[in-house]
Amino acid sequence: MNKLLPFLYAMRIYAPIILLVLALAGAAGAVFAQEEGHTIRGKLQVDSSWNAEVYLSYLPTFDDLHRITNQMIVDRVKMSPDGSFAFSTRFLPEEDGLYRIHLTKKGDPAASIIIGGRDQNFLFLIANRNTDLFVYNEEGVGLFDKVTIEGYLPNHKLQEISQIASYIDSADVSTSNIKRTFIAQAIYEKLRAVADSSKHPLTSLFALYHSNFLSNYVNNKGYYEEYLQRWQAENSSYFQAFREQIPQRQAEKSSSMVWLYAILFFGLGWGGRTAWSMLRNRKTKKVQQLSVQERKVFRMMQEGKSNKEISEACNIGMNTVKSHVSSIYAKLNIKSRKEAMDLPKN
Amino acid sequence: MKKTFGIYVGLLTLMMAFVNPLQAQSTVVDLDRKVSLEATTKTEEFAVTVGEKASRLDIMIQSWVSAGELTIEIYDPAGEKVGNFSVGNQMQTEVSVPVDGKEEQVKGRISKNVKEPAQGRWVVKVIPQKTTGKVEMRSRVHFD
C-alpha cells in the first residue's frame, strides 16, 4: 500500500496532463482524418510526351465543355512516377458540379485543351465535396480513350454518354456521307433517350448537350417542353444556361414581351385617357359650383374675351371682373385663361 | 525462245503490278493559314472547299491566347457545327504579353478528320473578343 501511494500521488499530478495530451492527439487525428477526407484519385499510364501534372477544372455550365481559361483550373497535382495522382475534394461545393481533369503536352501551357485525335487530353467528371473516385486508363491508346471510373455512380453514366457520343466521330470511318448522317441522327436520338431516362440532372443534361439539341429543337419541341417541365425545380447554373439556349423559349419570351409592351402601351393609353376624362369631369362638376355671375364671366373667358370686354358686356366694373376671375381660378383650381378655355363648354 | 518470251511476259506483269499503285497514289491539297491577333474583336471566316470525289478531309486548328477570349468553330457545308473550342485569358493588364511567354498563355487545339467529306464549303470561324494571340490552321483534302 505504501508503495502505491507515490504512484497515486504522481497520477494526481500527471493525469490531467496525460488526458490533455490524449485529447489533443485525438483532435489532431480528427483534423488529419478530415484533411485526408474524400479524393479524386487516379493512375494514368502516359508516354514521355506528357507532363507529369494533372489539372482539375470547374465547369460552371455545359457550354464550357470545350472552353478553357486559367481561372477555370481549381487545382493541380503532380503525378508520381507510376502515374498516380490524388485531388482532395474537401474544397469543392456540396452540390454536384461538372469538373474536367486534363494533362498537358510538354511545351504547352497549363491551360491547354486538345480536342479530337489521339492527343485528346481531358476527361469529364461529376463530383462534390464528398466524392470518392478512382480513374485509370489502358495503355497503348489515346490518353482517355479507354478509361475506367470507379466510385461515384453518376460518372459511370457520364462515361456511357461520352462513349455513345464518340460513335459520331467513329462513323466518319469508311461510310458514305448519307449513311454518316443517318448514323449521327440515330446517335442523337439515343442520347435524347438517355437524357430522358437519366435520373441525375447533370448526366441527363450532359447527354442532351451531346445530342445537337439546338438543331433538333425546332422539329421536336414537345420533347424539350416536357424535359424542361421535368427539371423545372433544377436551378443550377447548368440548367439556367440550358434554358437560356432554347430558341423557341426565347422567341416565346420575346413574343410575350411584345404582348406585355402592347398591353402596357394600351393600358397606359386607356389609363391616361380615363384619368384625363375624370379630371375634366371633376372640373366640369366644379363649374357647376360657380355662381350665376361667375358662370357668365367664365363662359366669356372661354370665348377669349378680355376683362375689359367682360366688364362692358356684363355692365360691371373692372375690379368686379377681376374678383370674379380670381374666384373662378380658385374654385376650378386653374391658373390661366388658357386652362379655362380648355375646359368643356357648358 | 519460249523461255525468253516467258521471262519477258513475267517482267511485264511485274512492271504492271508496280505501275498501277503508282497511278493510284493520292493527290493532296494543303492549305495553311496563320492569323495574328492584336486586341482583335472582328470575326473572320476561312473556307475549305471540298471538291467532288474527295476521300478525306483533315482540319487542324490551334491557337495561343495571351489576352482576351477566342472561339473557334468548324461548320460543315450543311451549316452544322461539327467542332468548337474556346480559350480565354482574363489578364488584368493593358500590356499585351508576348505569345511566347508560355505560362501566361492559354492553348486550344482541335483536330477533325472526316472520311468521304461532304462536298462544298467547310467553314472555320475565328471569333475573337479583344484577343491577343495567334491562330494556325492546317487543312488537307485527299483525293484517291
GROMACS .gro file of C-alpha atoms in nm:
model
  490
    1MET     CA    1   0.000   0.000   0.000
    2ASN     CA    2   0.288   0.228   0.091
    3LYS     CA    3   0.441   0.160  -0.246
    4LEU     CA    4   0.123   0.260  -0.425
    5LEU     CA    5   0.093   0.596  -0.255
    6PRO     CA    6   0.371   0.776  -0.452
    7PHE     CA    7   0.226   0.636  -0.774
    8LEU     CA    8  -0.122   0.761  -0.691
    9TYR     CA    9   0.025   1.094  -0.590
   10ALA     CA   10   0.211   1.119  -0.918
   11MET     CA   11  -0.102   1.025  -1.110
   12ARG     CA   12  -0.294   1.302  -0.936
   13ILE     CA   13  -0.048   1.550  -1.082
   14TYR     CA   14   0.014   1.393  -1.423
   15ALA     CA   15  -0.330   1.250  -1.505
   16PRO     CA   16  -0.476   1.584  -1.625
   17ILE     CA   17  -0.167   1.643  -1.840
   18ILE     CA   18  -0.189   1.293  -1.989
   19LEU     CA   19  -0.559   1.339  -2.055
   20LEU     CA   20  -0.493   1.677  -2.219
   21VAL     CA   21  -0.223   1.527  -2.442
   22LEU     CA   22  -0.454   1.240  -2.538
   23ALA     CA   23  -0.738   1.485  -2.613
   24LEU     CA   24  -0.508   1.698  -2.828
   25ALA     CA   25  -0.380   1.391  -3.011
   26GLY     CA   26  -0.739   1.281  -3.073
   27ALA     CA   27  -0.836   1.623  -3.204
   28ALA     CA   28  -0.530   1.638  -3.429
   29GLY     CA   29  -0.612   1.289  -3.555
   30ALA     CA   30  -0.964   1.401  -3.635
   31VAL     CA   31  -0.833   1.707  -3.819
   32PHE     CA   32  -0.589   1.497  -4.020
   33ALA     CA   33  -0.860   1.247  -4.099
   34GLN     CA   34  -1.080   1.531  -4.220
   35GLU     CA   35  -0.789   1.675  -4.418
   36GLU     CA   36  -0.743   1.342  -4.592
   37GLY     CA   37  -1.116   1.319  -4.650
   38HIS     CA   38  -1.251   1.235  -4.993
   39THR     CA   39  -1.043   1.228  -5.305
   40ILE     CA   40  -1.044   1.204  -5.681
   41ARG     CA   41  -0.760   0.961  -5.732
   42GLY     CA   42  -0.620   0.803  -6.040
   43LYS     CA   43  -0.345   0.612  -6.207
   44LEU     CA   44  -0.268   0.709  -6.564
   45GLN     CA   45  -0.027   0.541  -6.797
   46VAL     CA   46   0.123   0.815  -7.008
   47ASP     CA   47   0.410   0.836  -7.251
   48SER     CA   48   0.700   1.078  -7.225
   49SER     CA   49   0.532   1.343  -7.440
   50TRP     CA   50   0.307   1.439  -7.147
   51ASN     CA   51   0.388   1.649  -6.841
   52ALA     CA   52   0.362   1.466  -6.510
   53GLU     CA   53   0.099   1.703  -6.375
   54VAL     CA   54  -0.279   1.670  -6.361
   55TYR     CA   55  -0.519   1.968  -6.356
   56LEU     CA   56  -0.871   1.989  -6.220
   57SER     CA   57  -1.103   2.250  -6.374
   58TYR     CA   58  -1.451   2.352  -6.267
   59LEU     CA   59  -1.704   2.394  -6.549
   60PRO     CA   60  -1.992   2.622  -6.446
   61THR     CA   61  -2.208   2.538  -6.749
   62PHE     CA   62  -2.220   2.276  -7.022
   63ASP     CA   63  -2.126   2.547  -7.270
   64ASP     CA   64  -1.783   2.532  -7.108
   65LEU     CA   65  -1.720   2.169  -7.200
   66HIS     CA   66  -1.468   2.279  -7.464
   67ARG     CA   67  -1.363   2.606  -7.304
   68ILE     CA   68  -1.050   2.665  -7.102
   69THR     CA   69  -0.907   2.955  -6.907
   70ASN     CA   70  -0.651   2.971  -6.628
   71GLN     CA   71  -0.929   3.078  -6.393
   72MET     CA   72  -1.121   2.754  -6.451
   73ILE     CA   73  -0.835   2.547  -6.311
   74VAL     CA   74  -0.910   2.490  -5.942
   75ASP     CA   75  -0.629   2.252  -5.852
   76ARG     CA   76  -0.317   2.088  -5.987
   77VAL     CA   77  -0.123   1.788  -5.856
   78LYS     CA   78   0.197   1.611  -5.953
   79MET     CA   79   0.178   1.258  -6.081
   80SER     CA   80   0.407   1.006  -5.914
   81PRO     CA   81   0.640   0.805  -6.142
   82ASP     CA   82   0.385   0.522  -6.156
   83GLY     CA   83   0.117   0.768  -6.281
   84SER     CA   84  -0.073   0.801  -5.953
   85PHE     CA   85  -0.234   1.126  -5.850
   86ALA     CA   86  -0.493   1.247  -5.598
   87PHE     CA   87  -0.705   1.560  -5.563
   88SER     CA   88  -0.871   1.632  -5.233
   89THR     CA   89  -1.237   1.721  -5.280
   90ARG     CA   90  -1.274   1.896  -4.942
   91PHE     CA   91  -1.280   2.242  -5.104
   92LEU     CA   92  -1.546   2.151  -5.361
   93PRO     CA   93  -1.908   2.266  -5.310
   94GLU     CA   94  -2.153   2.026  -5.151
   95GLU     CA   95  -2.366   2.019  -5.464
   96ASP     CA   96  -2.271   1.812  -5.764
   97GLY     CA   97  -2.074   2.001  -6.023
   98LEU     CA   98  -1.911   1.927  -6.354
   99TYR     CA   99  -1.532   1.901  -6.350
  100ARG     CA  100  -1.264   1.823  -6.605
  101ILE     CA  101  -0.925   1.671  -6.543
  102HIS     CA  102  -0.661   1.728  -6.804
  103LEU     CA  103  -0.295   1.676  -6.874
  104THR     CA  104  -0.070   1.889  -7.089
  105LYS     CA  105   0.177   1.807  -7.362
  106LYS     CA  106   0.537   1.903  -7.294
  107GLY     CA  107   0.588   2.263  -7.400
  108ASP     CA  108   0.219   2.351  -7.369
  109PRO     CA  109   0.081   2.591  -7.107
  110ALA     CA  110  -0.117   2.464  -6.807
  111ALA     CA  111  -0.442   2.587  -6.958
  112SER     CA  112  -0.449   2.387  -7.279
  113ILE     CA  113  -0.722   2.180  -7.433
  114ILE     CA  114  -0.679   1.929  -7.713
  115ILE     CA  115  -0.995   1.808  -7.883
  116GLY     CA  116  -1.000   1.511  -8.117
  117GLY     CA  117  -0.736   1.263  -8.216
  118ARG     CA  118  -0.510   1.052  -8.001
  119ASP     CA  119  -0.388   1.352  -7.805
  120GLN     CA  120  -0.731   1.446  -7.664
  121ASN     CA  121  -0.625   1.546  -7.316
  122PHE     CA  122  -0.931   1.565  -7.090
  123LEU     CA  123  -1.196   1.369  -6.906
  124PHE     CA  124  -1.522   1.498  -6.758
  125LEU     CA  125  -1.630   1.410  -6.404
  126ILE     CA  126  -1.921   1.482  -6.175
  127ALA     CA  127  -1.808   1.544  -5.819
  128ASN     CA  128  -1.886   1.716  -5.493
  129ARG     CA  129  -1.722   1.759  -5.151
  130ASN     CA  130  -1.794   1.401  -5.051
  131THR     CA  131  -1.697   1.233  -5.373
  132ASP     CA  132  -1.452   0.946  -5.389
  133LEU     CA  133  -1.336   0.844  -5.734
  134PHE     CA  134  -1.066   0.635  -5.887
  135VAL     CA  135  -0.972   0.682  -6.252
  136TYR     CA  136  -0.740   0.464  -6.456
  137ASN     CA  137  -0.667   0.416  -6.824
  138GLU     CA  138  -0.540   0.148  -7.055
  139GLU     CA  139  -0.205   0.181  -7.217
  140GLY     CA  140  -0.146   0.194  -7.590
  141VAL     CA  141  -0.446   0.404  -7.691
  142GLY     CA  142  -0.528   0.774  -7.653
  143LEU     CA  143  -0.487   0.917  -7.306
  144PHE     CA  144  -0.855   0.885  -7.207
  145ASP     CA  145  -0.980   0.665  -7.491
  146LYS     CA  146  -1.017   0.362  -7.267
  147VAL     CA  147  -1.068   0.491  -6.920
  148THR     CA  148  -1.245   0.336  -6.623
  149ILE     CA  149  -1.401   0.537  -6.343
  150GLU     CA  150  -1.474   0.368  -6.014
  151GLY     CA  151  -1.673   0.530  -5.740
  152TYR     CA  152  -1.944   0.796  -5.757
  153LEU     CA  153  -2.214   0.642  -5.977
  154PRO     CA  154  -2.319   0.936  -6.198
  155ASN     CA  155  -1.973   0.914  -6.355
  156HIS     CA  156  -2.049   0.570  -6.495
  157LYS     CA  157  -2.340   0.725  -6.684
  158LEU     CA  158  -2.116   1.010  -6.791
  159GLN     CA  159  -1.874   0.759  -6.939
  160GLU     CA  160  -2.154   0.577  -7.115
  161ILE     CA  161  -2.274   0.903  -7.269
  162SER     CA  162  -1.922   1.002  -7.380
  163GLN     CA  163  -1.889   0.659  -7.537
  164ILE     CA  164  -2.215   0.694  -7.729
  165ALA     CA  165  -2.124   1.047  -7.844
  166SER     CA  166  -1.783   0.930  -7.964
  167TYR     CA  167  -1.955   0.699  -8.218
  168ILE     CA  168  -2.043   1.010  -8.418
  169ASP     CA  169  -1.677   1.066  -8.496
  170SER     CA  170  -1.602   0.700  -8.545
  171ALA     CA  171  -1.886   0.697  -8.801
  172ASP     CA  172  -1.654   0.909  -9.014
  173VAL     CA  173  -1.461   0.597  -9.096
  174SER     CA  174  -1.545   0.412  -9.416
  175THR     CA  175  -1.906   0.520  -9.457
  176SER     CA  176  -2.074   0.739  -9.710
  177ASN     CA  177  -2.188   1.087  -9.627
  178ILE     CA  178  -2.560   0.999  -9.624
  179LYS     CA  179  -2.504   0.692  -9.413
  180ARG     CA  180  -2.300   0.901  -9.174
  181THR     CA  181  -2.588   1.148  -9.140
  182PHE     CA  182  -2.826   0.863  -9.059
  183ILE     CA  183  -2.585   0.724  -8.803
  184ALA     CA  184  -2.545   1.068  -8.644
  185GLN     CA  185  -2.923   1.109  -8.624
  186ALA     CA  186  -2.959   0.767  -8.462
  187ILE     CA  187  -2.688   0.853  -8.210
  188TYR     CA  188  -2.854   1.185  -8.125
  189GLU     CA  189  -3.183   1.001  -8.080
  190LYS     CA  190  -3.013   0.756  -7.846
  191LEU     CA  191  -2.860   1.043  -7.647
  192ARG     CA  192  -3.201   1.207  -7.610
  193ALA     CA  193  -3.337   0.876  -7.482
  194VAL     CA  194  -3.051   0.861  -7.229
  195ALA     CA  195  -3.124   1.221  -7.125
  196ASP     CA  196  -3.487   1.127  -7.082
  197SER     CA  197  -3.423   0.821  -6.870
  198SER     CA  198  -3.138   0.961  -6.663
  199LYS     CA  199  -3.227   1.023  -6.300
  200HIS     CA  200  -2.934   1.255  -6.233
  201PRO     CA  201  -2.982   1.613  -6.359
  202LEU     CA  202  -2.624   1.663  -6.470
  203THR     CA  203  -2.587   1.333  -6.655
  204SER     CA  204  -2.922   1.399  -6.819
  205LEU     CA  205  -2.813   1.742  -6.938
  206PHE     CA  206  -2.473   1.609  -7.040
  207ALA     CA  207  -2.648   1.366  -7.274
  208LEU     CA  208  -2.870   1.640  -7.414
  209TYR     CA  209  -2.574   1.869  -7.482
  210HIS     CA  210  -2.418   1.594  -7.692
  211SER     CA  211  -2.739   1.542  -7.890
  212ASN     CA  212  -2.718   1.855  -8.107
  213PHE     CA  213  -3.025   1.991  -7.928
  214LEU     CA  214  -3.011   2.338  -8.086
  215SER     CA  215  -3.075   2.194  -8.432
  216ASN     CA  216  -3.320   1.936  -8.308
  217TYR     CA  217  -3.542   2.167  -8.107
  218VAL     CA  218  -3.741   2.309  -8.397
  219ASN     CA  219  -3.868   1.965  -8.505
  220ASN     CA  220  -3.902   1.820  -8.159
  221LYS     CA  221  -4.048   2.096  -7.942
  222GLY     CA  222  -4.270   1.864  -7.739
  223TYR     CA  223  -3.973   1.669  -7.613
  224TYR     CA  224  -3.796   1.981  -7.485
  225GLU     CA  225  -4.110   2.127  -7.329
  226GLU     CA  226  -4.160   1.804  -7.136
  227TYR     CA  227  -3.792   1.792  -7.050
  228LEU     CA  228  -3.797   2.143  -6.905
  229GLN     CA  229  -4.115   2.061  -6.720
  230ARG     CA  230  -3.949   1.759  -6.567
  231TRP     CA  231  -3.646   1.953  -6.445
  232GLN     CA  232  -3.825   2.277  -6.360
  233ALA     CA  233  -3.711   2.258  -5.997
  234GLU     CA  234  -3.346   2.247  -6.106
  235ASN     CA  235  -3.199   2.589  -6.058
  236SER     CA  236  -2.829   2.518  -6.100
  237SER     CA  237  -2.614   2.727  -6.336
  238TYR     CA  238  -2.621   2.428  -6.574
  239PHE     CA  239  -2.998   2.435  -6.617
  240GLN     CA  240  -3.015   2.814  -6.621
  241ALA     CA  241  -2.768   2.824  -6.911
  242PHE     CA  242  -2.962   2.548  -7.090
  243ARG     CA  243  -3.296   2.727  -7.053
  244GLU     CA  244  -3.146   3.043  -7.200
  245GLN     CA  245  -3.041   2.849  -7.509
  246ILE     CA  246  -3.375   2.702  -7.603
  247PRO     CA  247  -3.452   2.920  -7.906
  248GLN     CA  248  -3.828   2.882  -7.906
  249ARG     CA  249  -3.849   2.966  -7.542
  250GLN     CA  250  -3.654   3.279  -7.617
  251ALA     CA  251  -3.889   3.351  -7.908
  252GLU     CA  252  -4.186   3.287  -7.684
  253LYS     CA  253  -4.027   3.503  -7.422
  254SER     CA  254  -3.972   3.784  -7.668
  255SER     CA  255  -4.323   3.735  -7.810
  256SER     CA  256  -4.468   3.751  -7.460
  257MET     CA  257  -4.259   4.063  -7.403
  258VAL     CA  258  -4.417   4.218  -7.715
  259TRP     CA  259  -4.761   4.135  -7.573
  260LEU     CA  260  -4.661   4.279  -7.240
  261TYR     CA  261  -4.544   4.601  -7.403
  262ALA     CA  262  -4.864   4.617  -7.613
  263ILE     CA  263  -5.085   4.570  -7.306
  264LEU     CA  264  -4.874   4.824  -7.119
  265PHE     CA  265  -4.899   5.069  -7.409
  266PHE     CA  266  -5.274   5.034  -7.446
  267GLY     CA  267  -5.318   5.020  -7.071
  268LEU     CA  268  -5.126   5.341  -7.031
  269GLY     CA  269  -5.322   5.499  -7.315
  270TRP     CA  270  -5.656   5.391  -7.173
  271GLY     CA  271  -5.549   5.481  -6.818
  272GLY     CA  272  -5.424   5.821  -6.928
  273ARG     CA  273  -5.743   5.891  -7.122
  274THR     CA  274  -5.959   5.783  -6.828
  275ALA     CA  275  -5.755   5.996  -6.589
  276TRP     CA  276  -5.782   6.298  -6.822
  277SER     CA  277  -6.153   6.242  -6.864
  278MET     CA  278  -6.200   6.212  -6.486
  279LEU     CA  279  -6.005   6.534  -6.441
  280ARG     CA  280  -6.224   6.711  -6.697
  281ASN     CA  281  -6.541   6.574  -6.538
  282ARG     CA  282  -6.426   6.687  -6.199
  283LYS     CA  283  -6.364   7.036  -6.335
  284THR     CA  284  -6.700   7.030  -6.515
  285LYS     CA  285  -6.861   6.944  -6.185
  286LYS     CA  286  -6.670   7.230  -6.031
  287VAL     CA  287  -6.804   7.469  -6.299
  288GLN     CA  288  -7.149   7.389  -6.166
  289GLN     CA  289  -7.034   7.514  -5.828
  290LEU     CA  290  -6.973   7.864  -5.975
  291SER     CA  291  -7.228   8.138  -5.906
  292VAL     CA  292  -7.457   8.257  -6.190
  293GLN     CA  293  -7.245   8.569  -6.247
  294GLU     CA  294  -6.920   8.371  -6.228
  295ARG     CA  295  -7.054   8.121  -6.483
  296LYS     CA  296  -7.139   8.409  -6.716
  297VAL     CA  297  -6.785   8.552  -6.677
  298PHE     CA  298  -6.637   8.202  -6.716
  299ARG     CA  299  -6.822   8.146  -7.046
  300MET     CA  300  -6.689   8.480  -7.177
  301MET     CA  301  -6.337   8.387  -7.064
  302GLN     CA  302  -6.376   8.064  -7.263
  303GLU     CA  303  -6.478   8.270  -7.565
  304GLY     CA  304  -6.146   8.452  -7.531
  305LYS     CA  305  -6.286   8.786  -7.416
  306SER     CA  306  -6.067   9.022  -7.217
  307ASN     CA  307  -6.152   9.160  -6.872
  308LYS     CA  308  -6.248   9.490  -7.034
  309GLU     CA  309  -6.484   9.321  -7.284
  310ILE     CA  310  -6.642   9.118  -7.000
  311SER     CA  311  -6.680   9.436  -6.795
  312GLU     CA  312  -6.860   9.610  -7.081
  313ALA     CA  313  -7.074   9.308  -7.172
  314CYS     CA  314  -7.187   9.244  -6.814
  315ASN     CA  315  -7.200   9.610  -6.725
  316ILE     CA  316  -6.983   9.561  -6.421
  317GLY     CA  317  -6.666   9.733  -6.306
  318MET     CA  318  -6.317   9.604  -6.391
  319ASN     CA  319  -6.241   9.530  -6.026
  320THR     CA  320  -6.555   9.314  -6.005
  321VAL     CA  321  -6.448   9.123  -6.316
  322LYS     CA  322  -6.102   9.068  -6.166
  323SER     CA  323  -6.263   8.948  -5.844
  324HIS     CA  324  -6.483   8.700  -6.038
  325VAL     CA  325  -6.185   8.577  -6.239
  326SER     CA  326  -5.983   8.517  -5.919
  327SER     CA  327  -6.276   8.333  -5.765
  328ILE     CA  328  -6.319   8.121  -6.082
  329TYR     CA  329  -5.944   8.031  -6.079
  330ALA     CA  330  -5.966   7.928  -5.714
  331LYS     CA  331  -6.286   7.723  -5.750
  332LEU     CA  332  -6.176   7.545  -6.067
  333ASN     CA  333  -5.816   7.508  -5.950
  334ILE     CA  334  -5.677   7.662  -6.267
  335LYS     CA  335  -5.403   7.915  -6.319
  336SER     CA  336  -5.467   8.077  -6.656
  337ARG     CA  337  -5.728   8.176  -6.914
  338LYS     CA  338  -5.589   7.907  -7.143
  339GLU     CA  339  -5.679   7.636  -6.889
  340ALA     CA  340  -6.026   7.788  -6.868
  341MET     CA  341  -6.058   7.770  -7.247
  342ASP     CA  342  -5.950   7.401  -7.243
  343LEU     CA  343  -6.235   7.306  -7.011
  344PRO     CA  344  -6.557   7.175  -7.171
  345LYS     CA  345  -6.803   7.441  -7.266
  346ASN     CA  346  -7.140   7.419  -7.099
  347MET     CA  347   1.293  -1.878 -12.731
  348LYS     CA  348   0.986  -1.984 -12.535
  349LYS     CA  349   1.183  -1.938 -12.216
  350THR     CA  350   1.292  -1.585 -12.318
  351PHE     CA  351   0.932  -1.500 -12.402
  352GLY     CA  352   0.814  -1.635 -12.066
  353ILE     CA  353   1.069  -1.419 -11.884
  354TYR     CA  354   0.962  -1.116 -12.087
  355VAL     CA  355   0.592  -1.170 -12.002
  356GLY     CA  356   0.680  -1.223 -11.636
  357LEU     CA  357   0.880  -0.898 -11.626
  358LEU     CA  358   0.598  -0.712 -11.799
  359THR     CA  359   0.343  -0.845 -11.544
  360LEU     CA  360   0.568  -0.741 -11.259
  361MET     CA  361   0.605  -0.394 -11.410
  362MET     CA  362   0.229  -0.356 -11.444
  363ALA     CA  363   0.185  -0.464 -11.085
  364PHE     CA  364   0.415  -0.183 -10.971
  365VAL     CA  365   0.289   0.082 -11.212
  366ASN     CA  366  -0.082   0.056 -11.109
  367PRO     CA  367  -0.034   0.151 -10.744
  368LEU     CA  368   0.180   0.440 -10.856
  369GLN     CA  369  -0.103   0.564 -11.072
  370ALA     CA  370  -0.347   0.529 -10.779
  371GLN     CA  371  -0.133   0.736 -10.542
  372SER     CA  372  -0.340   1.002 -10.367
  373THR     CA  373  -0.343   1.370 -10.453
  374VAL     CA  374  -0.338   1.611 -10.163
  375VAL     CA  375  -0.443   1.974 -10.142
  376ASP     CA  376  -0.291   2.154  -9.848
  377LEU     CA  377  -0.397   2.486  -9.710
  378ASP     CA  378  -0.212   2.652  -9.424
  379ARG     CA  379  -0.310   2.980  -9.267
  380LYS     CA  380  -0.174   3.185  -8.983
  381VAL     CA  381  -0.362   3.467  -8.816
  382SER     CA  382  -0.214   3.714  -8.569
  383LEU     CA  383  -0.448   3.886  -8.329
  384GLU     CA  384  -0.372   4.213  -8.152
  385ALA     CA  385  -0.663   4.308  -7.925
  386THR     CA  386  -0.884   4.196  -8.214
  387THR     CA  387  -1.263   4.164  -8.197
  388LYS     CA  388  -1.351   4.112  -8.563
  389THR     CA  389  -1.482   3.767  -8.658
  390GLU     CA  390  -1.318   3.607  -8.959
  391GLU     CA  391  -1.425   3.312  -9.167
  392PHE     CA  392  -1.197   3.078  -9.356
  393ALA     CA  393  -1.334   2.835  -9.610
  394VAL     CA  394  -1.201   2.497  -9.708
  395THR     CA  395  -1.357   2.389 -10.035
  396VAL     CA  396  -1.404   2.017 -10.068
  397GLY     CA  397  -1.448   1.907 -10.425
  398GLU     CA  398  -1.612   1.604 -10.579
  399LYS     CA  399  -1.457   1.266 -10.502
  400ALA     CA  400  -1.256   1.391 -10.206
  401SER     CA  401  -1.173   1.090  -9.998
  402ARG     CA  402  -1.071   1.257  -9.677
  403LEU     CA  403  -1.060   1.595  -9.505
  404ASP     CA  404  -0.826   1.676  -9.220
  405ILE     CA  405  -0.859   2.004  -9.037
  406MET     CA  406  -0.633   2.102  -8.751
  407ILE     CA  407  -0.656   2.438  -8.577
  408GLN     CA  408  -0.455   2.552  -8.283
  409SER     CA  409  -0.444   2.881  -8.106
  410TRP     CA  410  -0.247   3.055  -7.834
  411VAL     CA  411  -0.408   3.339  -7.648
  412SER     CA  412  -0.232   3.574  -7.409
  413ALA     CA  413  -0.526   3.812  -7.355
  414GLY     CA  414  -0.897   3.816  -7.432
  415GLU     CA  415  -1.122   3.534  -7.544
  416LEU     CA  416  -1.114   3.332  -7.865
  417THR     CA  417  -1.368   3.087  -8.002
  418ILE     CA  418  -1.304   2.858  -8.294
  419GLU     CA  419  -1.594   2.687  -8.468
  420ILE     CA  420  -1.598   2.444  -8.758
  421TYR     CA  421  -1.907   2.412  -8.980
  422ASP     CA  422  -1.980   2.152  -9.247
  423PRO     CA  423  -2.133   2.254  -9.585
  424ALA     CA  424  -2.484   2.199  -9.441
  425GLY     CA  425  -2.414   2.465  -9.179
  426GLU     CA  426  -2.397   2.220  -8.889
  427LYS     CA  427  -2.139   2.295  -8.623
  428VAL     CA  428  -1.911   1.994  -8.611
  429GLY     CA  429  -1.649   2.116  -8.369
  430ASN     CA  430  -1.555   2.406  -8.147
  431PHE     CA  431  -1.342   2.525  -7.861
  432SER     CA  432  -1.290   2.846  -7.664
  433VAL     CA  433  -0.982   2.971  -7.489
  434GLY     CA  434  -0.968   3.275  -7.266
  435ASN     CA  435  -0.716   3.469  -7.069
  436GLN     CA  436  -0.857   3.731  -6.836
  437MET     CA  437  -0.536   3.912  -6.759
  438GLN     CA  438  -0.582   4.242  -6.582
  439THR     CA  439  -0.317   4.423  -6.778
  440GLU     CA  440  -0.314   4.678  -7.053
  441VAL     CA  441   0.018   4.548  -7.180
  442SER     CA  442  -0.008   4.251  -7.410
  443VAL     CA  443   0.209   3.960  -7.303
  444PRO     CA  444   0.429   3.814  -7.575
  445VAL     CA  445   0.274   3.495  -7.710
  446ASP     CA  446   0.594   3.305  -7.642
  447GLY     CA  447   0.559   3.354  -7.265
  448LYS     CA  448   0.405   3.007  -7.218
  449GLU     CA  449   0.284   3.027  -6.858
  450GLU     CA  450   0.060   3.324  -6.933
  451GLN     CA  451  -0.091   3.172  -7.245
  452VAL     CA  452  -0.392   2.953  -7.297
  453LYS     CA  453  -0.383   2.700  -7.576
  454GLY     CA  454  -0.655   2.523  -7.768
  455ARG     CA  455  -0.629   2.265  -8.040
  456ILE     CA  456  -0.890   2.079  -8.238
  457SER     CA  457  -0.847   1.807  -8.497
  458LYS     CA  458  -1.121   1.693  -8.728
  459ASN     CA  459  -1.069   1.402  -8.964
  460VAL     CA  460  -1.356   1.316  -9.195
  461LYS     CA  461  -1.364   1.028  -9.441
  462GLU     CA  462  -1.560   1.096  -9.760
  463PRO     CA  463  -1.640   1.452  -9.651
  464ALA     CA  464  -1.947   1.633  -9.776
  465GLN     CA  465  -1.877   1.827 -10.091
  466GLY     CA  466  -1.888   2.205 -10.056
  467ARG     CA  467  -1.764   2.481  -9.833
  468TRP     CA  468  -1.640   2.385  -9.489
  469VAL     CA  469  -1.606   2.697  -9.280
  470VAL     CA  470  -1.376   2.776  -8.990
  471LYS     CA  471  -1.493   3.074  -8.786
  472VAL     CA  472  -1.239   3.261  -8.577
  473ILE     CA  473  -1.429   3.468  -8.320
  474PRO     CA  474  -1.200   3.686  -8.109
  475GLN     CA  475  -1.303   3.919  -7.828
  476LYS     CA  476  -1.028   4.171  -7.759
  477THR     CA  477  -0.790   3.888  -7.828
  478THR     CA  478  -0.416   3.898  -7.843
  479GLY     CA  479  -0.262   3.578  -7.970
  480LYS     CA  480  -0.231   3.369  -8.282
  481VAL     CA  481  -0.419   3.103  -8.473
  482GLU     CA  482  -0.276   2.836  -8.701
  483MET     CA  483  -0.494   2.641  -8.939
  484ARG     CA  484  -0.397   2.343  -9.143
  485SER     CA  485  -0.637   2.168  -9.376
  486ARG     CA  486  -0.575   1.887  -9.615
  487VAL     CA  487  -0.814   1.744  -9.871
  488HIS     CA  488  -0.720   1.399 -10.003
  489PHE     CA  489  -0.824   1.256 -10.338
  490ASP     CA  490  -0.760   0.888 -10.409
   0.00000   0.00000   0.00000
